[in-house]
PDB file of C-alpha atoms and ligand atoms in Angstrom:
ATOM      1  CA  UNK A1160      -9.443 -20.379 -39.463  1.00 80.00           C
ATOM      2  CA  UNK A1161     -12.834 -21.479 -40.813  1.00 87.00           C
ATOM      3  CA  UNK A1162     -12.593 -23.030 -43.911  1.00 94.00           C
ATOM      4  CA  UNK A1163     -15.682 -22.759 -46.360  1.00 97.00           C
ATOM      5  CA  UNK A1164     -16.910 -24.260 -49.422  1.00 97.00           C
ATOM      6  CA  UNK A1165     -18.106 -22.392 -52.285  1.00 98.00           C
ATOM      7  CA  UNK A1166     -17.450 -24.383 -54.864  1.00 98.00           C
ATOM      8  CA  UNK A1167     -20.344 -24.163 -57.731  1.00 97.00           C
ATOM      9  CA  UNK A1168     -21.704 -21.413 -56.125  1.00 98.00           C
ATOM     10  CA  UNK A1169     -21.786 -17.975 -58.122  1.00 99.00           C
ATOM     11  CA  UNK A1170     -21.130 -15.205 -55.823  1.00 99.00           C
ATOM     12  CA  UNK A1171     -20.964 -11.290 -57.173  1.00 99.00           C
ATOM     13  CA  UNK A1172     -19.686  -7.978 -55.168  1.00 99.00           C
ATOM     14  CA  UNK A1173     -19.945  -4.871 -56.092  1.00 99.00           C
ATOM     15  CA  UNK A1174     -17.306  -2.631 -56.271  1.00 98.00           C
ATOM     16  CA  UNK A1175     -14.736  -5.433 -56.034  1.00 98.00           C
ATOM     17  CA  UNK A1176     -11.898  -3.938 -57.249  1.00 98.00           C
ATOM     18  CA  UNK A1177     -10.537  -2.768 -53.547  1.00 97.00           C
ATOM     19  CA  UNK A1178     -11.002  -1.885 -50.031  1.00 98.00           C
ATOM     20  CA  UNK A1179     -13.883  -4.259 -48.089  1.00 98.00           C
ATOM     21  CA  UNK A1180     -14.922  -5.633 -51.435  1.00 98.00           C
ATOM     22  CA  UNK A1181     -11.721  -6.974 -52.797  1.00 98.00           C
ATOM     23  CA  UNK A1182     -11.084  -8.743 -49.645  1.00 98.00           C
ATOM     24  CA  UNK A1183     -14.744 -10.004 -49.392  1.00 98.00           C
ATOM     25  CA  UNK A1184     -14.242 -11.263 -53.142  1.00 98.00           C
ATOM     26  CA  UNK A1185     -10.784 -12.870 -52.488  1.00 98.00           C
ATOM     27  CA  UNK A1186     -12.536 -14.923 -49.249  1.00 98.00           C
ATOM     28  CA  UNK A1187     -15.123 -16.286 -51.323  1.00 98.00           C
ATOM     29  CA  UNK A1188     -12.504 -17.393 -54.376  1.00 98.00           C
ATOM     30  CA  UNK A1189     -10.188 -18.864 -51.326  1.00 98.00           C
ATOM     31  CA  UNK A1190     -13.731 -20.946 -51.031  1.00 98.00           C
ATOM     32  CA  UNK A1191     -13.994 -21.842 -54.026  1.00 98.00           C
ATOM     33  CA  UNK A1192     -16.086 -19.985 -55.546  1.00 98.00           C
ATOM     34  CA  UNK A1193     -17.120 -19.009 -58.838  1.00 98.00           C
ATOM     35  CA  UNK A1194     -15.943 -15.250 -58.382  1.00 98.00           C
ATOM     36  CA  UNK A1195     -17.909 -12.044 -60.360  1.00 99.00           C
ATOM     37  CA  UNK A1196     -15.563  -9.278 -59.587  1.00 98.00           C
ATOM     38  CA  UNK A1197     -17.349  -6.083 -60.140  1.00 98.00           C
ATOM     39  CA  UNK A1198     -15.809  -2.402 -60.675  1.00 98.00           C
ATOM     40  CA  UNK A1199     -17.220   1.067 -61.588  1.00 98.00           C
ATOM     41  CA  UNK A1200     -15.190   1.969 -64.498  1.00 95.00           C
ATOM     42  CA  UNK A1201     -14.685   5.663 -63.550  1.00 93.00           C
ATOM     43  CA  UNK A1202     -12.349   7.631 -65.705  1.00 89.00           C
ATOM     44  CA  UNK A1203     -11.257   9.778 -62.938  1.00 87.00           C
ATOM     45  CA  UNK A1204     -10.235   6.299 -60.928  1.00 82.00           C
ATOM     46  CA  UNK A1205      -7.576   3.536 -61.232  1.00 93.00           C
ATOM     47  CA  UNK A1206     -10.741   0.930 -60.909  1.00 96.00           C
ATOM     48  CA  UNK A1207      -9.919  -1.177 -64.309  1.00 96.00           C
ATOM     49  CA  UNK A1208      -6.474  -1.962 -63.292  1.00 96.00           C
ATOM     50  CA  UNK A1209      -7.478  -2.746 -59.787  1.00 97.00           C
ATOM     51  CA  UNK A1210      -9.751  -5.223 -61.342  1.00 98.00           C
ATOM     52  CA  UNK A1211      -7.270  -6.602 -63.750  1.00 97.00           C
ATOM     53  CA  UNK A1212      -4.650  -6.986 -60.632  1.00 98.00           C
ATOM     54  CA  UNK A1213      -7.006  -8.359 -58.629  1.00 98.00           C
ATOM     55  CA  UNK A1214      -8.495 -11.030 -61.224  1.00 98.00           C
ATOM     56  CA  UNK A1215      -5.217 -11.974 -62.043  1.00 98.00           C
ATOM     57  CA  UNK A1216      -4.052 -12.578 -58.115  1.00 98.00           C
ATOM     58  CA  UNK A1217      -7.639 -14.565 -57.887  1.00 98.00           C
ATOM     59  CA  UNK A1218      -6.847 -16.747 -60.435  1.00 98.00           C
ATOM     60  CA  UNK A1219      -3.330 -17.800 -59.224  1.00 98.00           C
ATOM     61  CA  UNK A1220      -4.904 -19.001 -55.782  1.00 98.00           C
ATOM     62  CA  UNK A1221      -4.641 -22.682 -55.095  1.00 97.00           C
ATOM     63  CA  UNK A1222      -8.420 -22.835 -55.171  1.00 96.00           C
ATOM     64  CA  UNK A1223      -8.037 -21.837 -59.018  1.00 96.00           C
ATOM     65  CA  UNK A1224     -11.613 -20.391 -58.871  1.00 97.00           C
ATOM     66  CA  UNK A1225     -13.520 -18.966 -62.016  1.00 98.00           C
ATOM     67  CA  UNK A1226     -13.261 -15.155 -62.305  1.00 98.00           C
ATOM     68  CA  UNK A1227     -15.507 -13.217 -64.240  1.00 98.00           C
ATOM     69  CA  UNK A1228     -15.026  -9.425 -64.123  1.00 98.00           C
ATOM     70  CA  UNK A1229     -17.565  -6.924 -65.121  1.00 98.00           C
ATOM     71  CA  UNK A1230     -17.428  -3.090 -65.640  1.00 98.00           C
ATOM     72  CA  UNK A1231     -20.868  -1.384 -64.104  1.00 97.00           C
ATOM     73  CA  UNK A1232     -22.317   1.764 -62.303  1.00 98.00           C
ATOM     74  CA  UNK A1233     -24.756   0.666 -59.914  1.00 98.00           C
ATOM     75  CA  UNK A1234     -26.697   4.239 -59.911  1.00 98.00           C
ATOM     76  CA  UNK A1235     -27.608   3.476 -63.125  1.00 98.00           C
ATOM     77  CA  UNK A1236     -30.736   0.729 -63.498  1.00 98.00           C
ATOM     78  CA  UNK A1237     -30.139  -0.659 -67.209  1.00 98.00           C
ATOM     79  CA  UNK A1238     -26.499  -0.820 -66.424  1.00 98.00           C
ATOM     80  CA  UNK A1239     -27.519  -3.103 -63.285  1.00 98.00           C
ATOM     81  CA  UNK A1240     -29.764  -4.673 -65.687  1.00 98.00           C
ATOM     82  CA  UNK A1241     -27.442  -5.919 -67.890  1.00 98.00           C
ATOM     83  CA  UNK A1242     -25.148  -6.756 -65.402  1.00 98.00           C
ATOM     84  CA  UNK A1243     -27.015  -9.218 -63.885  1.00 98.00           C
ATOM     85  CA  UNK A1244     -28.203 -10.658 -67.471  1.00 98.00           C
ATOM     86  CA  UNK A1245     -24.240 -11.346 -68.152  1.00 98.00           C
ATOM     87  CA  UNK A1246     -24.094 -13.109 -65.074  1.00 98.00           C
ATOM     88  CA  UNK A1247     -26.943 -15.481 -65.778  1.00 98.00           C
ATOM     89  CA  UNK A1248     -25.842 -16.322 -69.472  1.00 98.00           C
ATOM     90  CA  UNK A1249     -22.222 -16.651 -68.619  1.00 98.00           C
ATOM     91  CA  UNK A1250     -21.874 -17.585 -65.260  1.00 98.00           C
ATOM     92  CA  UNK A1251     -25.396 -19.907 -65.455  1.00 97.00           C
ATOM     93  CA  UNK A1252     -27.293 -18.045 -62.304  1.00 98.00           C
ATOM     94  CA  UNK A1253     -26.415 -16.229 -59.083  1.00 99.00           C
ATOM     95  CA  UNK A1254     -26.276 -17.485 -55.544  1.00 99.00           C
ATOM     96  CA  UNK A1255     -24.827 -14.729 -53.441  1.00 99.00           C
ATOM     97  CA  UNK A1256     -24.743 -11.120 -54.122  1.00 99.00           C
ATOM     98  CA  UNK A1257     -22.739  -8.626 -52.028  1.00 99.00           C
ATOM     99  CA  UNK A1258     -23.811  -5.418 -52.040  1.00 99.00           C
ATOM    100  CA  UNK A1259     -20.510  -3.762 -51.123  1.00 98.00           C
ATOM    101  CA  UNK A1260     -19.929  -0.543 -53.555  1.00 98.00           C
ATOM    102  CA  UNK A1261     -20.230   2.761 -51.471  1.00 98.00           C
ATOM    103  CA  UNK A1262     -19.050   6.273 -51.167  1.00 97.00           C
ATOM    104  CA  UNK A1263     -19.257   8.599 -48.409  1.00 97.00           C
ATOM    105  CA  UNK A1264     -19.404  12.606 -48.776  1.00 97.00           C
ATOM    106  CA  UNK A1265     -19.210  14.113 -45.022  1.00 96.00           C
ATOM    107  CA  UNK A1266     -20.214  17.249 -44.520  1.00 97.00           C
ATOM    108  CA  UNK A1267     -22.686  19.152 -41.845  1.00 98.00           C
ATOM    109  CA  UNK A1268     -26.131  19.513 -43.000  1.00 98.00           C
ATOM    110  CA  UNK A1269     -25.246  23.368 -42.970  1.00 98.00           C
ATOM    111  CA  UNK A1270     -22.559  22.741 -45.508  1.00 98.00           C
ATOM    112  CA  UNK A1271     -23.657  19.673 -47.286  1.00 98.00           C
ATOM    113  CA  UNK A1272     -24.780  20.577 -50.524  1.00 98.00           C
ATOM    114  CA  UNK A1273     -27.665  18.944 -52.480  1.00 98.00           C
ATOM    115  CA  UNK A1274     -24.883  17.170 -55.463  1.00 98.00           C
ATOM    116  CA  UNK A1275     -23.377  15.695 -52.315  1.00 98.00           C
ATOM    117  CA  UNK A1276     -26.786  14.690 -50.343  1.00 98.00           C
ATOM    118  CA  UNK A1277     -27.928  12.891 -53.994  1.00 98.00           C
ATOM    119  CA  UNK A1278     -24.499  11.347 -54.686  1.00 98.00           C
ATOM    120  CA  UNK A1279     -24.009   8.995 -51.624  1.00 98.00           C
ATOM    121  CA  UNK A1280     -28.006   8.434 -51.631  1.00 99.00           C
ATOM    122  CA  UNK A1281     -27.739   7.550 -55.226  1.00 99.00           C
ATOM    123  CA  UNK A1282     -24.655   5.143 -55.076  1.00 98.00           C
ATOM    124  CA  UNK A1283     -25.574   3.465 -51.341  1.00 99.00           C
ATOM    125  CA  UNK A1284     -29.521   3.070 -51.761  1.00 99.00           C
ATOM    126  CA  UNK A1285     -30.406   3.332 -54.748  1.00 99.00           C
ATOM    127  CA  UNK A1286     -27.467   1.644 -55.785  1.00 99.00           C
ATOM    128  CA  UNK A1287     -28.356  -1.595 -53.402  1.00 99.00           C
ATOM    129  CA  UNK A1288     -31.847  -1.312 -54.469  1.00 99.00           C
ATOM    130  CA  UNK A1289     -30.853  -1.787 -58.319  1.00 99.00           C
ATOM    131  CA  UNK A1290     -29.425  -4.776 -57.425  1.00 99.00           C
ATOM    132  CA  UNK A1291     -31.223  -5.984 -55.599  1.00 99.00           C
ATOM    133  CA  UNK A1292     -34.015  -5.919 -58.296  1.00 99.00           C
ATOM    134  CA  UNK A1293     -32.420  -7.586 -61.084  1.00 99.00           C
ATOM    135  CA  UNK A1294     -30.197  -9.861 -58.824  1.00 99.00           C
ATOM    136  CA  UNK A1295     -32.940 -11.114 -57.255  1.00 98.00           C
ATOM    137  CA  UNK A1296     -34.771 -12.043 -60.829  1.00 98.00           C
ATOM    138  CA  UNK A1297     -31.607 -14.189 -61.909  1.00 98.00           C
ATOM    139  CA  UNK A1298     -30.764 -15.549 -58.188  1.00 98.00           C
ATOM    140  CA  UNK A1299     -31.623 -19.457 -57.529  1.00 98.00           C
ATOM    141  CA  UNK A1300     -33.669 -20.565 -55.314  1.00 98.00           C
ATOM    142  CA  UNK A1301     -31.537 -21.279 -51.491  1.00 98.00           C
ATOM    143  CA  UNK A1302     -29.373 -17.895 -52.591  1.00 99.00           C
ATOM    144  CA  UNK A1303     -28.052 -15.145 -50.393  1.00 99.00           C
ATOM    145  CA  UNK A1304     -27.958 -11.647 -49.991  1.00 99.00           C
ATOM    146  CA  UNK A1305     -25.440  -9.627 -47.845  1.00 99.00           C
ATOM    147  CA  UNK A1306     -25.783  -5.875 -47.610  1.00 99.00           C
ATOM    148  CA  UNK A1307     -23.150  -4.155 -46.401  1.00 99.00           C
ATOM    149  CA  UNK A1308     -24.289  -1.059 -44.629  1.00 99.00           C
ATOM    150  CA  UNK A1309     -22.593   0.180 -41.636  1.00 98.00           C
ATOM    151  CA  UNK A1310     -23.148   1.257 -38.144  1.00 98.00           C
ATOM    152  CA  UNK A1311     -23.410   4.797 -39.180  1.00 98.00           C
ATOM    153  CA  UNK A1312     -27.336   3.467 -40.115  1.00 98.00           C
ATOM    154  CA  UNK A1313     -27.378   2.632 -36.800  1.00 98.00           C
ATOM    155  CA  UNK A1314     -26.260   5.321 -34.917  1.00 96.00           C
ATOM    156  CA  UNK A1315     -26.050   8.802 -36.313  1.00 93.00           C
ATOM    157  CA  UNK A1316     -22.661  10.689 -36.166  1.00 93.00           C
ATOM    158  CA  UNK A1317     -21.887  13.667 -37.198  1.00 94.00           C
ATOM    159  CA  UNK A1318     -21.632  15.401 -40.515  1.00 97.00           C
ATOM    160  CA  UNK A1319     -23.577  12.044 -42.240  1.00 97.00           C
ATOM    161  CA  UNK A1320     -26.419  12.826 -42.582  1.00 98.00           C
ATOM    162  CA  UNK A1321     -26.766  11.527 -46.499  1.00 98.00           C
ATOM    163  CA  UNK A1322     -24.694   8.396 -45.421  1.00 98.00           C
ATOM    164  CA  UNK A1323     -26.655   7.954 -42.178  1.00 98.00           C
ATOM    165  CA  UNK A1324     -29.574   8.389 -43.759  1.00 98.00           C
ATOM    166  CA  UNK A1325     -28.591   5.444 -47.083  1.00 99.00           C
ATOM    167  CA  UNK A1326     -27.327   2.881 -44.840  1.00 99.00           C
ATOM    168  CA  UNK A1327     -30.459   3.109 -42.200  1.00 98.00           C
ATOM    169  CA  UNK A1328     -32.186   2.651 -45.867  1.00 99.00           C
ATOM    170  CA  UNK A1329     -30.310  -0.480 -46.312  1.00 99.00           C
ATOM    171  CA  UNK A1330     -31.374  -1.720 -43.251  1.00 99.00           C
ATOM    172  CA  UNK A1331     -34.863  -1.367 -44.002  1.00 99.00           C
ATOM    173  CA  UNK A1332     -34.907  -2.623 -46.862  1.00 98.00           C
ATOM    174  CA  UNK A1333     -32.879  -5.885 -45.706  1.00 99.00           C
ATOM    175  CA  UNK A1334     -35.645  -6.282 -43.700  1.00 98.00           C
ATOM    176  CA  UNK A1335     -38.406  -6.448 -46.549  1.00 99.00           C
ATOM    177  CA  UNK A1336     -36.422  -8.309 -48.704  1.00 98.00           C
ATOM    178  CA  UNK A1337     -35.933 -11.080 -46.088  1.00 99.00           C
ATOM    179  CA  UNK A1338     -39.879 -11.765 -45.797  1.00 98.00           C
ATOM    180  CA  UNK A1339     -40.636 -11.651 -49.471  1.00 98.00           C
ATOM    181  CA  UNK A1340     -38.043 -13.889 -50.687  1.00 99.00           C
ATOM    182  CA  UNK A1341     -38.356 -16.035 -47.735  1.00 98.00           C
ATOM    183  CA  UNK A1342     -40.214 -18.015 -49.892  1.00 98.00           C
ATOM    184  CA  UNK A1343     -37.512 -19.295 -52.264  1.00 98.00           C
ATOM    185  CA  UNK A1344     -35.486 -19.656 -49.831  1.00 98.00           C
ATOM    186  CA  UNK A1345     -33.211 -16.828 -49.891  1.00 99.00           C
ATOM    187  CA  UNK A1346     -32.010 -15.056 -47.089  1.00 99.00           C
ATOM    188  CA  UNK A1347     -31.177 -11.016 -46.782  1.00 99.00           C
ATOM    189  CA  UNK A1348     -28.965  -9.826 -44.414  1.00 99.00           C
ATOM    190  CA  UNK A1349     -27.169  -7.046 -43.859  1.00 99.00           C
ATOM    191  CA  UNK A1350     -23.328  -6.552 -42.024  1.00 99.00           C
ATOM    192  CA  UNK A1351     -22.795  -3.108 -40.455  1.00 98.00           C
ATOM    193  CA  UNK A1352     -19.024  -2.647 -40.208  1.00 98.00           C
ATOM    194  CA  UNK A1353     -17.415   0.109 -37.859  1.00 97.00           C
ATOM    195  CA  UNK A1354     -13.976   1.285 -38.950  1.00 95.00           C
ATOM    196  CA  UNK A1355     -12.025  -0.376 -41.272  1.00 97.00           C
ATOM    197  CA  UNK A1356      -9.091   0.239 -43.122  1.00 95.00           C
ATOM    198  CA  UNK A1357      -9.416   0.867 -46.634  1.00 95.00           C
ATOM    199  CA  UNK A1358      -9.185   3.740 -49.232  1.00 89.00           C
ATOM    200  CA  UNK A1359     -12.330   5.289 -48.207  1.00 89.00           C
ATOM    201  CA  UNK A1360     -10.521   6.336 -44.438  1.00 88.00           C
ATOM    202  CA  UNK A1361      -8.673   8.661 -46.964  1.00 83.00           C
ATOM    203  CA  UNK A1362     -11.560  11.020 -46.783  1.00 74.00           C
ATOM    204  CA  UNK A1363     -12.105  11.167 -43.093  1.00 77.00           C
ATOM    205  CA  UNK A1364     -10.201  13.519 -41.055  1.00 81.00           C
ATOM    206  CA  UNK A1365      -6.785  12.724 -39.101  1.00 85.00           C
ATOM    207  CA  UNK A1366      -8.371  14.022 -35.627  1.00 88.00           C
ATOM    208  CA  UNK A1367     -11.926  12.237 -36.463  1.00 84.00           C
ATOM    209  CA  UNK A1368     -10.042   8.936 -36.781  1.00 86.00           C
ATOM    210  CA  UNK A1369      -7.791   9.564 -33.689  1.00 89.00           C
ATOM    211  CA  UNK A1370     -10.855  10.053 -31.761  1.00 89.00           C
ATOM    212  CA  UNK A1371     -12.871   6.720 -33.275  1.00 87.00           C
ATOM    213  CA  UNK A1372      -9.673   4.741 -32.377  1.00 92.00           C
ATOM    214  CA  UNK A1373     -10.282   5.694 -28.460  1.00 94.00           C
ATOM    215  CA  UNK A1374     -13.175   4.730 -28.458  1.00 94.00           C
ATOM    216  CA  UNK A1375     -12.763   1.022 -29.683  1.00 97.00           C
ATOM    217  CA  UNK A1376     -12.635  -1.595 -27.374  1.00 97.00           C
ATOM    218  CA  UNK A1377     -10.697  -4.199 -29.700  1.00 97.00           C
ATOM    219  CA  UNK A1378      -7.740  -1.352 -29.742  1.00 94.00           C
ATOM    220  CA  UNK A1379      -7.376  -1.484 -33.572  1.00 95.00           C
ATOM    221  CA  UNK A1380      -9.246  -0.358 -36.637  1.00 94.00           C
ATOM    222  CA  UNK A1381     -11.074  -3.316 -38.347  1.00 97.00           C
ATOM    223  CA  UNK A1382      -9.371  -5.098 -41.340  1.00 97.00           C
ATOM    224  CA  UNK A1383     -11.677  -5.844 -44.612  1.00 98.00           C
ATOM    225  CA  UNK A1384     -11.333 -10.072 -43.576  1.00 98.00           C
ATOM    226  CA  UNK A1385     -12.793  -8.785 -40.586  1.00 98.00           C
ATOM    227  CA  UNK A1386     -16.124  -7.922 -42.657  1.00 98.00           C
ATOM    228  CA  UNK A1387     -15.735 -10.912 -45.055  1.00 98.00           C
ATOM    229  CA  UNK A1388     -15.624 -13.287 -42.224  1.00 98.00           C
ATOM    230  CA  UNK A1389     -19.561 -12.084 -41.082  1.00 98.00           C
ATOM    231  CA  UNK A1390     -20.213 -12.070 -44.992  1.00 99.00           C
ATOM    232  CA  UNK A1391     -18.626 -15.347 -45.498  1.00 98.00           C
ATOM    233  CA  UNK A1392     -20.918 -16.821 -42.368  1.00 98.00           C
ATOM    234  CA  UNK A1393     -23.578 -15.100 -43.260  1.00 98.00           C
ATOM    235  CA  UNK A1394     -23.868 -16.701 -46.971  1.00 98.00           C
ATOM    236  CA  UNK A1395     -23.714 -20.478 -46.089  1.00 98.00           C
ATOM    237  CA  UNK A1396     -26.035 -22.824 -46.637  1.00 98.00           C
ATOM    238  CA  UNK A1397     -25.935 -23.379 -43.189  1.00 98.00           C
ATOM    239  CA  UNK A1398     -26.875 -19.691 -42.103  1.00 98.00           C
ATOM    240  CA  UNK A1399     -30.484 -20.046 -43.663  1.00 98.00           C
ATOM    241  CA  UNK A1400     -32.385 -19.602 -41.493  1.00 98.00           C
ATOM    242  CA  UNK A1401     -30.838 -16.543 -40.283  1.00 98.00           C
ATOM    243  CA  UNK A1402     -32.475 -13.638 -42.199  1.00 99.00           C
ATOM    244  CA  UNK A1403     -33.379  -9.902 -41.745  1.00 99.00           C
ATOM    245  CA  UNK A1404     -30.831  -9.485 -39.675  1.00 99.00           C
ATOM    246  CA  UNK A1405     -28.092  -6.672 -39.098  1.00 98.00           C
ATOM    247  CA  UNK A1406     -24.696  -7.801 -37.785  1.00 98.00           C
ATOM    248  CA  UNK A1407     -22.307  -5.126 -36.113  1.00 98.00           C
ATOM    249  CA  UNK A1408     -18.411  -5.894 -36.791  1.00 98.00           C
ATOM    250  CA  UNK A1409     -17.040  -3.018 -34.644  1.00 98.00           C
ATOM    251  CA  UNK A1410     -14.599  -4.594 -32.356  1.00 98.00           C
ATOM    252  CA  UNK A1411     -16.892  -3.817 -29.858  1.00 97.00           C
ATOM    253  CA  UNK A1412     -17.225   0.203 -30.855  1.00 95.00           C
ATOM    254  CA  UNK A1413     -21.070   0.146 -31.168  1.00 90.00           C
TER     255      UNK A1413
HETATM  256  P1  NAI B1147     -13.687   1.883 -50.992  1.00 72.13           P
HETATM  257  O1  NAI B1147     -13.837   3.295 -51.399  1.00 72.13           O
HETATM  258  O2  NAI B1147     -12.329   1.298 -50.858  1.00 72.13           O
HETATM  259  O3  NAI B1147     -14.526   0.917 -51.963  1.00 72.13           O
HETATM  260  C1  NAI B1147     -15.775   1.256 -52.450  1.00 72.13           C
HETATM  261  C2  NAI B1147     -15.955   0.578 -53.783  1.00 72.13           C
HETATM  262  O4  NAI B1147     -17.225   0.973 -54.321  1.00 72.13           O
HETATM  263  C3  NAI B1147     -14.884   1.008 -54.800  1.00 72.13           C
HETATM  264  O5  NAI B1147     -14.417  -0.130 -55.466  1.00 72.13           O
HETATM  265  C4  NAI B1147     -15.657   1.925 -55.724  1.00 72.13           C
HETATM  266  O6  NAI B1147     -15.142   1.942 -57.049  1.00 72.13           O
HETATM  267  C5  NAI B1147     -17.031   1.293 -55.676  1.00 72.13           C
HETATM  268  N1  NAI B1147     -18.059   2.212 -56.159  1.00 72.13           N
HETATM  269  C6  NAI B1147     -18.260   3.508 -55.794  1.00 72.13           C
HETATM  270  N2  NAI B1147     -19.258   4.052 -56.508  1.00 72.13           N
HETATM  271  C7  NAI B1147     -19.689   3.071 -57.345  1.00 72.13           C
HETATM  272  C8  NAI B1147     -20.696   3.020 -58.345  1.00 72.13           C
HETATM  273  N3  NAI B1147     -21.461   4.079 -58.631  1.00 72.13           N
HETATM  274  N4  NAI B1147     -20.883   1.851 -59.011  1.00 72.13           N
HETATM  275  C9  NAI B1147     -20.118   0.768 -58.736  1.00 72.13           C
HETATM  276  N5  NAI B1147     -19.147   0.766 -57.817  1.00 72.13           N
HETATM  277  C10 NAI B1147     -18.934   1.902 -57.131  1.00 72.13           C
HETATM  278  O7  NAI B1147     -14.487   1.773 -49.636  1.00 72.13           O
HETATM  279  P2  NAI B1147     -14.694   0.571 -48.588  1.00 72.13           P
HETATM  280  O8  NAI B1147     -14.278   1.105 -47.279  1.00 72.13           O
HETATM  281  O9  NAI B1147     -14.099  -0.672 -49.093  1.00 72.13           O
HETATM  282  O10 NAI B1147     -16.282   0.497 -48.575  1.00 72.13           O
HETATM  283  C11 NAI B1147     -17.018  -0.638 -49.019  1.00 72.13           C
HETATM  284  C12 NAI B1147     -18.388  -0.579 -48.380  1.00 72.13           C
HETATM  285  O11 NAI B1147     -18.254  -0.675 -46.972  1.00 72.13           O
HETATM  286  C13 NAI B1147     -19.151   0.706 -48.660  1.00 72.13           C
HETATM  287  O12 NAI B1147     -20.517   0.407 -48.877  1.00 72.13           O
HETATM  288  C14 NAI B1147     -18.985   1.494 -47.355  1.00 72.13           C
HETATM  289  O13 NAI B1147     -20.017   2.409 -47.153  1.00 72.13           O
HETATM  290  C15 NAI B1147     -18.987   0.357 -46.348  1.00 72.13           C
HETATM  291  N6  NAI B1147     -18.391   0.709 -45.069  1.00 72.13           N
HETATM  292  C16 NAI B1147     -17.060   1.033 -44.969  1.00 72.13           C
HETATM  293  C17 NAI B1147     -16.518   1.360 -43.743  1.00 72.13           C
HETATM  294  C18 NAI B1147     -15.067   1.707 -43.560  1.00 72.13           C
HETATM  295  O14 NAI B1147     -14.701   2.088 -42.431  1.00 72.13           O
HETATM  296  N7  NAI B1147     -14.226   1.584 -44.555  1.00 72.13           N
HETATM  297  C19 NAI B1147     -17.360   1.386 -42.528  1.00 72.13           C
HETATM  298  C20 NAI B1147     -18.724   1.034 -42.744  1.00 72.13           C
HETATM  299  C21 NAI B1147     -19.218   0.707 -43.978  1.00 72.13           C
END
C-alpha cells in the first residue's frame, strides 16, 4: 500500500456521501487530509444521513482528519458559488477538488427523452464546469483538479448518448483547464473509470453487466479504492507536472 500525506491540504468531492466519492473522500482523510464531504441534499434520497454516517466514520480514523460537510446541488451556479465561499472562510482555501457527483439516465436516442438528455448533461458538465469556476477562484496556487469522467467519453456504448456525450465534455474541458491554470501551478486531470461497483450499477441492466464482466481482462468489476488510488496519485505534489491528462482504470476493459 502507498501511503500519502495530505495533511494541511484541503481537499473537496462532490457527491461524497457514497459510491466512488465516499471512498475517494475516505482515502484522502486516511492521508490526512482536511476532508470537505459534499452531498446533494435530495428529498427523494437518503444523501444527509449518508453524509452524517460517513463524517462520523471519517472522524474516528486514526488519522483524526478535519471534516467539514456541506449540503449543495452542483447544477445550480450560486449554490456552487457559495459552496466554494464556505470552503475558503472555514476551511482557509482549497487544494484539491474532485469532481465526482454524477448520474446516468440510459436510454436509446429513439427513446431518450429531452428531461433525460438535459438531466445527466446538467449534473455531469455543467455540473463540473460550476465547479470548476468558483473552485478554481478560491484554489491556491500548486492545487489540483481531478475529474472523474469515465470511459464511456471515450468510447461510445450504447444507449449513452447524454452520458457519452457529458463525460467526452469533461475531457475537453480537462484539457483547457490544464493550459490556463498551468500558470499557478495547478494541474487538471481527469480519471476515466470502467465498471465499478457502487449504487449507480443499480440502474444498469442484469444482462448489460453480465456481458461488461466478459469482457474484462482483470476478471472483476472495479472497486471505488480502485478509482481513489489514480485520484490519490494524481493529486500529489509530486504528480505536477502531469496535467491534461485522462487516465483509464478499467482493469484492462478499454
Ligand atoms: P453514485 O450514484 O453512487 O454516486 C453519485 C453521487 O453524485 C451521489 O452521491 C449523488 O448524490 C451525487 N449527485 C448526483 N447528482 C448530484 C447533484 N446534482 N449535485 C450534487 N451531487 C449529486 O455513483 P458512482 O458510481 O459513485 O459515480 C461517481 C462518479 O463516477 C460519477 O461521475 C459517475 O459518472 C462516475 N463513473 C462511475 C462508474 C461506475 O461504474 N460506477 C463508471 C464510470 C464513471
Amino acid at each position: 500500500m502507498i501511503t500519502y500525506n495530505f495533511s494541511g491540504k484541503v481537499v473537496l468531492v462532490t457527491g461524497s456521501s457514497r459510491g466512488i466519492g465516499a471512498g475517494v473522500l475516505t482515502a484522502f482523510a486516511r492521508a490526512g487530509a482536511t476532508c470537505v464531504l459534499h452531498f446533494w441534499d435530495d428529498p427523494a434520497g437518503a444523501n444527509r444521513e449518508d453524509a452524517e454516517a460517513l463524517a462520523a466514520e471519517l472522524r474516528a480514523l486514526a488519522s483524526k482528519p478535519p471534516v467539514y460537510v456541506f449540503a449543495g446541488d452542483v447544477r445550480d451556479a450560486a449554490q456552487v458559488e457559495a459552496l466554494m465561499k464556505q470552503v475558503k472562510d472555514q476551511c482557509g482555501g482549497l487544494d484539491v477538488l474532485v469532481n465526482n457527483a454524477g448520474i446516468i439516465k440510459d436510454r436509446t436516442l429513439k427513446k431518450m427523452t429531452l428531461d433525460e438528455w438535459h438531466a445527466v448533461i446538467q449534473t455531469n458538465l455543467d455540473g463540473v464546469f460550476h465547479c470548476c469556476k468558483y473552485g478554481a477562484e478560491v484554489m491556491r496556487d500548486g492545487g489540483r483538479i481531478v475529474n472523474v469522467a469515465s470511459v464511456a467519453g471515450l468510447v461510445g456504448f450504447h444507449g449513452q448518448t447524454n452520458y457519452a456525450a457529458a463525460k467526452a465534455g469533461v475531457i475537453g474541458l480537462t484539457r483547457v483547464l490544464s493550459k490556463e491554470l498551468a500558470r499557478r501551478q495547478i494541474t487538471a486531470n481527469a480519471v476515466a473509470p470502467g465498471v465499478i461497483q457502487t449504487p449507480m450499477l443499480g440502474e444498469i441492466k442484469p444482462e448489460v453487466m453480465t456481458e461488461y464482466l466478459k469482457q474484462i481482462p482483470a476478471g472483476r468489476l472495479g472497486k471505488p479504492e480502485d478509482i481513489a488510488n489514480a485520484v490519490l496519485f494524481l493529486a500529489t505534489e509530486e504528480s505536477g507536472y502531469i496535467t491534461g491528462q485522462v487516465l483509464p482504470v478499467t482493469g484492462g476493459w478499454v
